């Protein structure tokens, strides 16, 4: 579930508060009609129609954040760190060329190095797997992860106060010793510690928030109490369970469908709960408030519940029957309402 998710900031709000603006300019020769700039939950900050292949986009200057340039509906996102007033971008031989932004250039070099390490490992490991030597292939993979973790740690230590350090921490966090990760996390800048995924992993290692339920009440208060999954599921009522995380863009997009189900059926016997997976508690609470989620959240920083149900990607929504058995699995969109109408 390692993924960098994408977050909405209005350009108008950026301009009106007097913040310094980063202008991203460039041109593409491939057939792209429009480009857009998105942030860490995938919502649009700015967009434009290309004129003769040229574009201009704007966002706030903030070296602690990521933005991604999207080329219409095709091509891979191009990640950038808006650390300067102007960034220039072009595509040469199918690859992005960035100039003017030291952090974006170093980010690109670092990510390319990580990709090359994976590609090199695969080229060596696949023949071993085909030959039946899984042990040797696994040893190669272990060495690759150690190599990437070492390089990531080096990058992190040089960038503890900007988004490149955040990316390096994200890449290495599950490939280093737990005690080392805890030590690195505790010396990180507050914005890195506040990251939902990284902070959630820290809380998992520190056994924080296990067997705890958090609810954002209708009156605006946050209620915390002891509780487990079994307190809600298999208690003689249908239970809709949303495995999600504050850092997961698709999860946030799915939230209105779960909230609608809660509002429609909460007085008809349906139990609705969320399970924030490997998410920092503070980040979960902020998401509850911003998204208007008022049903209980069974905290799962260690992914124990997700692992119990073999959940590898989120969002993952399950409808459980009154006896605790799964009635409908991997529900999305209109499928949630359909499953509820069929069973309730």
XYZ file of C-alpha atoms in Angstrom, residues 38-235:
198
model
C -2.506 18.512 -8.576
C -1.388 18.179 -4.982
C -1.215 15.260 -2.591
C -4.816 14.061 -2.738
C -5.197 14.312 -6.513
C -7.414 17.387 -6.733
C -6.634 20.174 -9.162
C -4.688 23.273 -8.099
C -4.433 24.805 -11.574
C -4.946 23.761 -15.191
C -4.714 25.170 -18.681
C -5.255 24.392 -22.341
C -2.000 24.173 -24.273
C -1.350 26.912 -26.837
C 1.129 25.735 -29.487
C 2.306 23.130 -26.982
C 3.145 25.716 -24.305
C 1.643 25.987 -20.825
C 1.845 28.030 -17.624
C 0.650 26.788 -14.234
C 0.848 28.346 -10.792
C 0.925 27.175 -7.192
C 2.217 28.329 -3.836
C 5.965 28.230 -3.182
C 6.439 25.647 -0.452
C 9.483 23.344 -0.360
C 7.658 21.087 2.113
C 5.012 20.016 -0.402
C 4.717 18.013 -3.611
C 2.756 18.861 -6.727
C 2.339 16.690 -9.798
C 1.935 17.834 -13.375
C -0.555 15.729 -15.295
C -0.605 15.645 -19.130
C -4.263 15.199 -20.021
C -5.264 11.589 -19.446
C -1.987 10.124 -20.671
C 1.578 9.919 -19.487
C 2.955 9.427 -16.016
C 2.573 12.205 -13.425
C 5.639 14.431 -13.176
C 6.375 15.155 -9.508
C 7.763 18.570 -8.559
C 8.678 20.426 -5.390
C 7.685 24.109 -5.718
C 10.774 25.575 -4.049
C 11.427 28.557 -6.377
C 9.544 31.294 -8.226
C 9.834 29.621 -11.642
C 10.259 26.025 -12.782
C 10.765 25.092 -16.429
C 9.715 21.718 -17.754
C 9.962 19.962 -21.098
C 9.856 16.442 -22.475
C 12.908 15.186 -24.320
C 13.075 11.668 -25.746
C 9.989 10.806 -23.720
C 11.503 11.891 -20.406
C 10.802 15.036 -18.355
C 13.607 17.601 -18.155
C 13.344 19.983 -15.181
C 15.299 23.186 -14.700
C 15.219 26.036 -12.210
C 14.213 23.931 -9.204
C 17.080 22.318 -7.271
C 14.772 20.171 -5.131
C 12.698 18.965 -8.093
C 15.848 18.050 -9.999
C 17.257 16.116 -7.044
C 13.881 14.441 -6.484
C 13.846 13.276 -10.095
C 17.423 11.983 -9.861
C 16.625 10.128 -6.621
C 13.456 8.536 -7.980
C 15.227 7.509 -11.189
C 17.977 5.917 -9.111
C 15.407 3.919 -7.115
C 13.654 2.780 -10.308
C 16.985 1.762 -11.852
C 17.802 -0.255 -8.718
C 14.512 -2.153 -9.040
C 15.010 -2.737 -12.761
C 18.563 -4.003 -12.231
C 17.378 -6.343 -9.476
C 14.567 -7.723 -11.644
C 16.927 -8.350 -14.536
C 19.106 -10.477 -12.259
C 16.362 -12.101 -10.162
C 13.957 -13.268 -12.878
C 16.407 -15.771 -14.449
C 17.043 -17.191 -10.976
C 13.304 -17.569 -10.343
C 12.867 -19.248 -13.746
C 15.673 -21.633 -12.794
C 13.918 -22.464 -9.518
C 16.447 -20.722 -7.268
C 14.021 -18.618 -5.205
C 16.470 -18.385 -2.309
C 19.083 -16.633 -4.448
C 16.422 -14.320 -5.918
C 15.237 -13.388 -2.417
C 18.809 -12.664 -1.348
C 19.179 -10.280 -4.302
C 15.940 -8.552 -3.338
C 17.047 -8.175 0.284
C 20.324 -6.597 -0.824
C 18.444 -4.242 -3.141
C 16.175 -3.063 -0.319
C 19.179 -2.507 1.950
C 20.869 -0.515 -0.802
C 17.788 1.630 -1.368
C 17.303 2.140 2.367
C 20.914 3.301 2.765
C 20.620 5.780 -0.102
C 17.241 6.986 1.173
C 18.650 7.562 4.647
C 21.456 9.643 3.166
C 18.948 11.759 1.226
C 16.701 12.098 4.281
C 19.509 13.308 6.545
C 20.318 16.043 4.014
C 16.662 17.046 3.564
C 14.907 16.772 6.917
C 13.192 20.120 6.347
C 11.785 19.698 2.836
C 9.604 17.378 0.767
C 12.565 15.412 -0.564
C 13.255 14.256 2.987
C 9.613 13.227 3.287
C 9.879 11.136 0.111
C 13.112 9.517 1.291
C 11.555 8.622 4.650
C 8.535 7.181 2.890
C 10.688 4.946 0.680
C 12.916 3.590 3.431
C 10.554 3.380 6.394
C 9.673 -0.317 6.165
C 13.155 -1.385 5.040
C 15.117 -0.226 8.075
C 15.309 -1.518 11.609
C 12.371 -0.397 13.774
C 14.579 1.303 16.350
C 16.425 3.179 13.616
C 13.172 4.341 12.049
C 11.892 5.558 15.424
C 15.116 7.514 16.013
C 14.995 9.091 12.545
C 11.307 9.938 12.907
C 11.796 11.606 16.263
C 14.431 13.954 14.826
C 12.329 14.784 11.750
C 10.736 18.131 11.034
C 7.164 18.401 12.342
C 5.664 18.330 8.830
C 7.256 14.913 8.225
C 6.035 13.631 11.580
C 2.533 14.873 10.693
C 2.370 12.757 7.527
C -0.432 10.238 7.950
C 1.378 7.219 6.524
C 4.768 7.883 8.152
C 3.214 8.930 11.448
C 0.921 5.923 11.367
C 3.865 3.566 10.953
C 5.608 5.240 13.892
C 2.508 4.814 16.050
C 2.324 1.179 14.962
C 5.907 0.579 16.092
C 5.288 2.381 19.368
C 2.023 0.438 19.892
C 0.112 3.720 20.142
C -3.685 3.743 19.788
C -4.213 -0.006 19.782
C -7.781 -1.065 20.720
C -9.013 2.515 20.555
C -12.116 3.954 18.927
C -12.323 7.571 17.801
C -15.594 9.272 16.866
C -16.190 12.795 15.561
C -19.483 13.659 17.210
C -22.233 15.762 15.652
C -21.544 18.520 18.216
C -17.953 18.846 16.970
C -16.296 17.012 19.860
C -13.832 14.139 19.448
C -14.655 11.100 21.547
C -11.973 8.516 22.324
C -12.733 5.235 24.036
C -11.473 1.677 24.319
C -12.940 -0.698 21.779
C -12.273 -3.421 19.242
C -13.611 -4.597 15.900
C -15.623 -7.315 17.650
C -17.563 -4.683 19.616
C -19.269 -3.661 16.349
C -19.234 -6.618 13.944
C -21.164 -9.848 14.524
C -23.491 -8.313 17.096
